[in-house]
Amino acid sequence: MNNSVSNTARLLWAGLRALLVLTLVTGVIYPLVVTGIAQGIFPGKANGSEIKSNGQVVGSSLIGQSYNLPLKKGQETPDPDLKWFQGRPQNGLGANSINTQYKLILSGATNLSADSKVLVQQVKDAKAAVIKDNSVPGYTVEASQVPADAVTSSGSGLDPDISPAYADLQVHRIAEKNGLSVAQVQKLVDEHTDGRTLGFIGEPTVNVLELNIALKSLVTKS
């Protein structure tokens, strides 16, 4: 009987030691080592690819933001603040009593098929809005100028980038709304256009948050 109790105690102690060692290695040492390596080699990515403005973190280069006016009484969807460059539509994001668009709690695609009447109407409405919002005195947007990313949401609904074509389309509006010259705004877009990775992977992109930060700085100086 005593031997049985003793063997059971030894087994329990051995199991406890194994648990403690594994907890220490996998729960403390390994995370600290990985975190240390990440902070040492690529701290920017390890910290969430933060974007700063005036010394403060204002967002991430990996997550899109909305640039809207405050909701008016009776409105369910805010109007875009047209003095800023706008990102892609946010149709894919879910919303309920606690989850609202671009609050980073929910993300996702619309899950609508290419022949969905709902999707087709969304695209038509978005295209009409893009043409209307970006047509200013002396410059009228043609339907053929509207790129796909201006009227469709991304798979996550949180795409931080737009195409150079969509950024270029917004230049005249941005100039008119902020009292800048078209040349000044176009230069901003050109300076914030990233080419293909390694010269051949993907497509050129413009990060909307970084572009708007540069725009704010330009407006402040003007």
PDB file of C-alpha atoms in Angstrom:
ATOM      1  CA  MET A   1       0.000   0.000   0.000  1.00  0.00           C
ATOM      2  CA  ASN A   2       2.821   2.370   0.944  1.00  0.00           C
ATOM      3  CA  ASN A   3       4.681   1.559  -2.273  1.00  0.00           C
ATOM      4  CA  SER A   4       1.562   2.304  -4.314  1.00  0.00           C
ATOM      5  CA  VAL A   5       1.091   5.682  -2.637  1.00  0.00           C
ATOM      6  CA  SER A   6       4.772   6.485  -3.062  1.00  0.00           C
ATOM      7  CA  ASN A   7       4.720   5.594  -6.767  1.00  0.00           C
ATOM      8  CA  THR A   8       1.608   7.726  -7.279  1.00  0.00           C
ATOM      9  CA  ALA A   9       3.265  10.655  -5.518  1.00  0.00           C
ATOM     10  CA  ARG A  10       6.394  10.311  -7.661  1.00  0.00           C
ATOM     11  CA  LEU A  11       4.319  10.221 -10.832  1.00  0.00           C
ATOM     12  CA  LEU A  12       2.358  13.290  -9.773  1.00  0.00           C
ATOM     13  CA  TRP A  13       5.547  15.158  -8.932  1.00  0.00           C
ATOM     14  CA  ALA A  14       7.104  14.135 -12.245  1.00  0.00           C
ATOM     15  CA  GLY A  15       4.014  15.346 -14.107  1.00  0.00           C
ATOM     16  CA  LEU A  16       4.019  18.604 -12.182  1.00  0.00           C
ATOM     17  CA  ARG A  17       7.688  19.191 -12.963  1.00  0.00           C
ATOM     18  CA  ALA A  18       7.062  18.522 -16.647  1.00  0.00           C
ATOM     19  CA  LEU A  19       4.144  20.966 -16.605  1.00  0.00           C
ATOM     20  CA  LEU A  20       6.234  23.629 -14.889  1.00  0.00           C
ATOM     21  CA  VAL A  21       9.152  23.197 -17.287  1.00  0.00           C
ATOM     22  CA  LEU A  22       6.924  23.267 -20.380  1.00  0.00           C
ATOM     23  CA  THR A  23       5.058  26.301 -19.042  1.00  0.00           C
ATOM     24  CA  LEU A  24       8.334  28.111 -18.419  1.00  0.00           C
ATOM     25  CA  VAL A  25       9.788  27.226 -21.816  1.00  0.00           C
ATOM     26  CA  THR A  26       6.737  27.671 -24.026  1.00  0.00           C
ATOM     27  CA  GLY A  27       4.882  30.282 -21.989  1.00  0.00           C
ATOM     28  CA  VAL A  28       7.730  32.547 -20.868  1.00  0.00           C
ATOM     29  CA  ILE A  29      11.133  31.906 -22.440  1.00  0.00           C
ATOM     30  CA  TYR A  30      10.004  31.239 -26.027  1.00  0.00           C
ATOM     31  CA  PRO A  31       7.675  34.289 -26.240  1.00  0.00           C
ATOM     32  CA  LEU A  32      10.379  36.537 -24.756  1.00  0.00           C
ATOM     33  CA  VAL A  33      12.993  35.261 -27.217  1.00  0.00           C
ATOM     34  CA  VAL A  34      10.672  35.649 -30.227  1.00  0.00           C
ATOM     35  CA  THR A  35       9.603  39.128 -29.066  1.00  0.00           C
ATOM     36  CA  GLY A  36      13.208  40.165 -28.533  1.00  0.00           C
ATOM     37  CA  ILE A  37      14.268  38.958 -31.971  1.00  0.00           C
ATOM     38  CA  ALA A  38      11.293  40.689 -33.604  1.00  0.00           C
ATOM     39  CA  GLN A  39      11.995  43.958 -31.800  1.00  0.00           C
ATOM     40  CA  GLY A  40      15.655  43.782 -32.749  1.00  0.00           C
ATOM     41  CA  ILE A  41      15.294  42.854 -36.423  1.00  0.00           C
ATOM     42  CA  PHE A  42      12.022  44.495 -37.530  1.00  0.00           C
ATOM     43  CA  PRO A  43      10.574  46.611 -34.681  1.00  0.00           C
ATOM     44  CA  GLY A  44       8.179  48.460 -37.004  1.00  0.00           C
ATOM     45  CA  LYS A  45       6.338  45.328 -38.076  1.00  0.00           C
ATOM     46  CA  ALA A  46       6.524  43.829 -34.589  1.00  0.00           C
ATOM     47  CA  ASN A  47       4.723  46.879 -33.183  1.00  0.00           C
ATOM     48  CA  GLY A  48       1.906  46.806 -35.730  1.00  0.00           C
ATOM     49  CA  SER A  49       3.399  48.883 -38.560  1.00  0.00           C
ATOM     50  CA  GLU A  50       2.477  52.079 -36.733  1.00  0.00           C
ATOM     51  CA  ILE A  51       2.172  55.394 -38.532  1.00  0.00           C
ATOM     52  CA  LYS A  52       2.950  58.515 -36.516  1.00  0.00           C
ATOM     53  CA  SER A  53       2.034  62.155 -36.997  1.00  0.00           C
ATOM     54  CA  ASN A  54       3.522  64.877 -34.793  1.00  0.00           C
ATOM     55  CA  GLY A  55       5.025  62.193 -32.584  1.00  0.00           C
ATOM     56  CA  GLN A  56       1.726  60.397 -31.957  1.00  0.00           C
ATOM     57  CA  VAL A  57       0.535  57.069 -33.337  1.00  0.00           C
ATOM     58  CA  VAL A  58      -2.419  57.767 -35.636  1.00  0.00           C
ATOM     59  CA  GLY A  59      -2.885  54.360 -37.217  1.00  0.00           C
ATOM     60  CA  SER A  60      -1.293  51.410 -38.950  1.00  0.00           C
ATOM     61  CA  SER A  61      -0.042  51.173 -42.510  1.00  0.00           C
ATOM     62  CA  LEU A  62      -1.863  47.811 -42.707  1.00  0.00           C
ATOM     63  CA  ILE A  63      -5.364  48.990 -41.744  1.00  0.00           C
ATOM     64  CA  GLY A  64      -7.571  51.438 -43.612  1.00  0.00           C
ATOM     65  CA  GLN A  65      -9.392  54.298 -41.951  1.00  0.00           C
ATOM     66  CA  SER A  66     -12.522  56.218 -42.808  1.00  0.00           C
ATOM     67  CA  TYR A  67     -12.565  59.959 -43.453  1.00  0.00           C
ATOM     68  CA  ASN A  68     -16.151  60.967 -42.855  1.00  0.00           C
ATOM     69  CA  LEU A  69     -18.126  63.933 -41.595  1.00  0.00           C
ATOM     70  CA  PRO A  70     -19.995  63.609 -38.271  1.00  0.00           C
ATOM     71  CA  LEU A  71     -23.354  61.920 -38.554  1.00  0.00           C
ATOM     72  CA  LYS A  72     -26.238  64.297 -39.076  1.00  0.00           C
ATOM     73  CA  LYS A  73     -29.537  63.856 -37.293  1.00  0.00           C
ATOM     74  CA  GLY A  74     -31.420  60.960 -38.859  1.00  0.00           C
ATOM     75  CA  GLN A  75     -28.401  59.709 -40.838  1.00  0.00           C
ATOM     76  CA  GLU A  76     -27.332  56.075 -40.644  1.00  0.00           C
ATOM     77  CA  THR A  77     -24.323  56.405 -42.942  1.00  0.00           C
ATOM     78  CA  PRO A  78     -22.031  59.443 -42.664  1.00  0.00           C
ATOM     79  CA  ASP A  79     -21.057  61.499 -45.696  1.00  0.00           C
ATOM     80  CA  PRO A  80     -17.404  61.423 -46.754  1.00  0.00           C
ATOM     81  CA  ASP A  81     -15.274  64.391 -45.765  1.00  0.00           C
ATOM     82  CA  LEU A  82     -14.219  65.426 -49.258  1.00  0.00           C
ATOM     83  CA  LYS A  83     -11.241  67.495 -48.168  1.00  0.00           C
ATOM     84  CA  TRP A  84      -9.412  64.198 -47.576  1.00  0.00           C
ATOM     85  CA  PHE A  85      -8.402  61.420 -49.937  1.00  0.00           C
ATOM     86  CA  GLN A  86     -10.914  58.601 -49.652  1.00  0.00           C
ATOM     87  CA  GLY A  87     -10.124  54.899 -49.438  1.00  0.00           C
ATOM     88  CA  ARG A  88     -11.999  51.956 -50.836  1.00  0.00           C
ATOM     89  CA  PRO A  89     -15.689  51.329 -50.063  1.00  0.00           C
ATOM     90  CA  GLN A  90     -16.393  49.613 -46.750  1.00  0.00           C
ATOM     91  CA  ASN A  91     -19.280  47.405 -47.866  1.00  0.00           C
ATOM     92  CA  GLY A  92     -17.695  44.224 -46.560  1.00  0.00           C
ATOM     93  CA  LEU A  93     -17.593  45.248 -42.912  1.00  0.00           C
ATOM     94  CA  GLY A  94     -20.235  43.935 -40.579  1.00  0.00           C
ATOM     95  CA  ALA A  95     -22.156  46.124 -38.165  1.00  0.00           C
ATOM     96  CA  ASN A  96     -24.483  45.624 -35.198  1.00  0.00           C
ATOM     97  CA  SER A  97     -25.085  47.268 -31.836  1.00  0.00           C
ATOM     98  CA  ILE A  98     -21.391  47.123 -30.901  1.00  0.00           C
ATOM     99  CA  ASN A  99     -19.625  46.643 -34.232  1.00  0.00           C
ATOM    100  CA  THR A 100     -19.532  49.578 -36.638  1.00  0.00           C
ATOM    101  CA  GLN A 101     -17.540  50.141 -39.785  1.00  0.00           C
ATOM    102  CA  TYR A 102     -13.772  50.570 -39.378  1.00  0.00           C
ATOM    103  CA  LYS A 103     -13.890  49.985 -35.617  1.00  0.00           C
ATOM    104  CA  LEU A 104     -11.583  46.991 -36.200  1.00  0.00           C
ATOM    105  CA  ILE A 105     -13.832  44.521 -34.408  1.00  0.00           C
ATOM    106  CA  LEU A 106     -15.240  43.046 -37.601  1.00  0.00           C
ATOM    107  CA  SER A 107     -13.860  42.789 -41.100  1.00  0.00           C
ATOM    108  CA  GLY A 108     -14.707  40.768 -44.145  1.00  0.00           C
ATOM    109  CA  ALA A 109     -15.866  40.693 -47.726  1.00  0.00           C
ATOM    110  CA  THR A 110     -19.416  41.155 -48.970  1.00  0.00           C
ATOM    111  CA  ASN A 111     -19.645  37.460 -49.963  1.00  0.00           C
ATOM    112  CA  LEU A 112     -21.805  38.563 -52.889  1.00  0.00           C
ATOM    113  CA  SER A 113     -21.368  36.809 -56.238  1.00  0.00           C
ATOM    114  CA  ALA A 114     -20.337  38.744 -59.334  1.00  0.00           C
ATOM    115  CA  ASP A 115     -23.882  38.524 -60.729  1.00  0.00           C
ATOM    116  CA  SER A 116     -25.544  39.578 -57.464  1.00  0.00           C
ATOM    117  CA  LYS A 117     -28.100  42.332 -58.068  1.00  0.00           C
ATOM    118  CA  VAL A 118     -27.188  43.814 -54.694  1.00  0.00           C
ATOM    119  CA  LEU A 119     -23.501  43.974 -55.589  1.00  0.00           C
ATOM    120  CA  VAL A 120     -24.208  45.372 -59.056  1.00  0.00           C
ATOM    121  CA  GLN A 121     -26.330  48.130 -57.522  1.00  0.00           C
ATOM    122  CA  GLN A 122     -23.675  48.887 -54.924  1.00  0.00           C
ATOM    123  CA  VAL A 123     -21.092  49.310 -57.657  1.00  0.00           C
ATOM    124  CA  LYS A 124     -23.401  51.531 -59.732  1.00  0.00           C
ATOM    125  CA  ASP A 125     -24.180  53.717 -56.716  1.00  0.00           C
ATOM    126  CA  ALA A 126     -20.516  53.948 -55.762  1.00  0.00           C
ATOM    127  CA  LYS A 127     -19.524  54.856 -59.320  1.00  0.00           C
ATOM    128  CA  ALA A 128     -22.128  57.618 -59.497  1.00  0.00           C
ATOM    129  CA  ALA A 129     -20.903  58.992 -56.158  1.00  0.00           C
ATOM    130  CA  VAL A 130     -17.260  58.943 -57.255  1.00  0.00           C
ATOM    131  CA  ILE A 131     -18.096  60.849 -60.431  1.00  0.00           C
ATOM    132  CA  LYS A 132     -20.229  63.396 -58.569  1.00  0.00           C
ATOM    133  CA  ASP A 133     -17.866  63.939 -55.637  1.00  0.00           C
ATOM    134  CA  ASN A 134     -14.724  64.310 -57.743  1.00  0.00           C
ATOM    135  CA  SER A 135     -16.106  66.511 -60.504  1.00  0.00           C
ATOM    136  CA  VAL A 136     -15.224  70.135 -59.748  1.00  0.00           C
ATOM    137  CA  PRO A 137     -15.385  73.317 -61.821  1.00  0.00           C
ATOM    138  CA  GLY A 138     -13.064  72.877 -64.780  1.00  0.00           C
ATOM    139  CA  TYR A 139     -12.697  69.120 -64.283  1.00  0.00           C
ATOM    140  CA  THR A 140     -15.343  66.494 -64.931  1.00  0.00           C
ATOM    141  CA  VAL A 141     -14.742  62.843 -64.106  1.00  0.00           C
ATOM    142  CA  GLU A 142     -15.711  60.440 -66.890  1.00  0.00           C
ATOM    143  CA  ALA A 143     -17.163  57.031 -66.108  1.00  0.00           C
ATOM    144  CA  SER A 144     -14.230  55.403 -67.916  1.00  0.00           C
ATOM    145  CA  GLN A 145     -11.808  57.001 -65.438  1.00  0.00           C
ATOM    146  CA  VAL A 146     -13.261  55.256 -62.378  1.00  0.00           C
ATOM    147  CA  PRO A 147     -11.032  52.305 -61.393  1.00  0.00           C
ATOM    148  CA  ALA A 148     -12.351  49.106 -59.827  1.00  0.00           C
ATOM    149  CA  ASP A 149     -10.944  49.820 -56.369  1.00  0.00           C
ATOM    150  CA  ALA A 150     -12.981  53.039 -56.189  1.00  0.00           C
ATOM    151  CA  VAL A 151     -16.259  51.111 -56.297  1.00  0.00           C
ATOM    152  CA  THR A 152     -15.506  47.754 -54.649  1.00  0.00           C
ATOM    153  CA  SER A 153     -14.410  46.796 -51.142  1.00  0.00           C
ATOM    154  CA  SER A 154     -11.433  44.543 -50.499  1.00  0.00           C
ATOM    155  CA  GLY A 155     -11.605  41.027 -49.109  1.00  0.00           C
ATOM    156  CA  SER A 156     -10.994  42.302 -45.563  1.00  0.00           C
ATOM    157  CA  GLY A 157     -12.894  45.548 -45.978  1.00  0.00           C
ATOM    158  CA  LEU A 158      -9.893  47.246 -44.337  1.00  0.00           C
ATOM    159  CA  ASP A 159      -7.576  47.793 -47.312  1.00  0.00           C
ATOM    160  CA  PRO A 160      -5.259  50.705 -46.409  1.00  0.00           C
ATOM    161  CA  ASP A 161      -4.214  51.338 -50.014  1.00  0.00           C
ATOM    162  CA  ILE A 162      -5.765  52.584 -53.219  1.00  0.00           C
ATOM    163  CA  SER A 163      -4.494  52.464 -56.777  1.00  0.00           C
ATOM    164  CA  PRO A 164      -2.584  55.433 -58.224  1.00  0.00           C
ATOM    165  CA  ALA A 165      -5.456  55.791 -60.700  1.00  0.00           C
ATOM    166  CA  TYR A 166      -7.967  56.335 -57.890  1.00  0.00           C
ATOM    167  CA  ALA A 167      -5.624  58.745 -56.110  1.00  0.00           C
ATOM    168  CA  ASP A 168      -5.092  60.697 -59.356  1.00  0.00           C
ATOM    169  CA  LEU A 169      -8.843  60.889 -59.877  1.00  0.00           C
ATOM    170  CA  GLN A 170      -9.203  62.658 -56.509  1.00  0.00           C
ATOM    171  CA  VAL A 171      -6.460  65.230 -57.081  1.00  0.00           C
ATOM    172  CA  HIS A 172      -8.630  68.019 -58.514  1.00  0.00           C
ATOM    173  CA  ARG A 173     -11.202  67.704 -55.718  1.00  0.00           C
ATOM    174  CA  ILE A 174      -8.530  67.730 -53.031  1.00  0.00           C
ATOM    175  CA  ALA A 175      -6.921  70.804 -54.575  1.00  0.00           C
ATOM    176  CA  GLU A 176     -10.246  72.632 -54.804  1.00  0.00           C
ATOM    177  CA  LYS A 177     -11.382  71.751 -51.260  1.00  0.00           C
ATOM    178  CA  ASN A 178      -8.070  72.711 -49.641  1.00  0.00           C
ATOM    179  CA  GLY A 179      -7.120  75.779 -51.656  1.00  0.00           C
ATOM    180  CA  LEU A 180      -4.093  74.087 -53.208  1.00  0.00           C
ATOM    181  CA  SER A 181      -2.887  73.853 -56.774  1.00  0.00           C
ATOM    182  CA  VAL A 182      -3.435  70.681 -58.762  1.00  0.00           C
ATOM    183  CA  ALA A 183       0.336  70.446 -59.254  1.00  0.00           C
ATOM    184  CA  GLN A 184       0.937  70.500 -55.490  1.00  0.00           C
ATOM    185  CA  VAL A 185      -1.541  67.700 -54.828  1.00  0.00           C
ATOM    186  CA  GLN A 186      -0.378  65.620 -57.784  1.00  0.00           C
ATOM    187  CA  LYS A 187       3.173  65.855 -56.476  1.00  0.00           C
ATOM    188  CA  LEU A 188       1.984  64.469 -53.122  1.00  0.00           C
ATOM    189  CA  VAL A 189       0.356  61.501 -54.851  1.00  0.00           C
ATOM    190  CA  ASP A 190       3.452  60.808 -56.928  1.00  0.00           C
ATOM    191  CA  GLU A 191       5.693  60.971 -53.843  1.00  0.00           C
ATOM    192  CA  HIS A 192       3.477  58.508 -51.956  1.00  0.00           C
ATOM    193  CA  THR A 193       3.039  55.984 -54.749  1.00  0.00           C
ATOM    194  CA  ASP A 194       4.782  52.686 -54.007  1.00  0.00           C
ATOM    195  CA  GLY A 195       5.824  50.566 -56.966  1.00  0.00           C
ATOM    196  CA  ARG A 196       5.572  46.806 -57.396  1.00  0.00           C
ATOM    197  CA  THR A 197       7.452  44.680 -54.875  1.00  0.00           C
ATOM    198  CA  LEU A 198      10.843  43.760 -56.345  1.00  0.00           C
ATOM    199  CA  GLY A 199       9.706  45.532 -59.482  1.00  0.00           C
ATOM    200  CA  PHE A 200       7.309  42.839 -60.671  1.00  0.00           C
ATOM    201  CA  ILE A 201       5.138  41.539 -57.789  1.00  0.00           C
ATOM    202  CA  GLY A 202       1.701  43.054 -57.231  1.00  0.00           C
ATOM    203  CA  GLU A 203       0.515  46.468 -58.366  1.00  0.00           C
ATOM    204  CA  PRO A 204       1.549  50.046 -57.493  1.00  0.00           C
ATOM    205  CA  THR A 205      -0.328  51.374 -54.450  1.00  0.00           C
ATOM    206  CA  VAL A 206      -0.901  54.559 -52.475  1.00  0.00           C
ATOM    207  CA  ASN A 207      -1.343  54.365 -48.696  1.00  0.00           C
ATOM    208  CA  VAL A 208      -4.297  56.639 -47.921  1.00  0.00           C
ATOM    209  CA  LEU A 209      -3.360  57.417 -44.307  1.00  0.00           C
ATOM    210  CA  GLU A 210       0.203  58.367 -45.176  1.00  0.00           C
ATOM    211  CA  LEU A 211      -1.053  60.476 -48.076  1.00  0.00           C
ATOM    212  CA  ASN A 212      -3.565  62.324 -45.882  1.00  0.00           C
ATOM    213  CA  ILE A 213      -0.918  63.016 -43.247  1.00  0.00           C
ATOM    214  CA  ALA A 214       1.250  64.583 -45.953  1.00  0.00           C
ATOM    215  CA  LEU A 215      -1.772  66.519 -47.214  1.00  0.00           C
ATOM    216  CA  LYS A 216      -2.467  67.900 -43.727  1.00  0.00           C
ATOM    217  CA  SER A 217       1.148  69.027 -43.446  1.00  0.00           C
ATOM    218  CA  LEU A 218       0.988  70.728 -46.846  1.00  0.00           C
ATOM    219  CA  VAL A 219      -2.269  72.530 -45.981  1.00  0.00           C
ATOM    220  CA  THR A 220      -0.797  73.718 -42.675  1.00  0.00           C
ATOM    221  CA  LYS A 221       2.235  75.179 -44.441  1.00  0.00           C
ATOM    222  CA  SER A 222       0.207  76.849 -47.211  1.00  0.00           C
TER     223      SER A 222
END
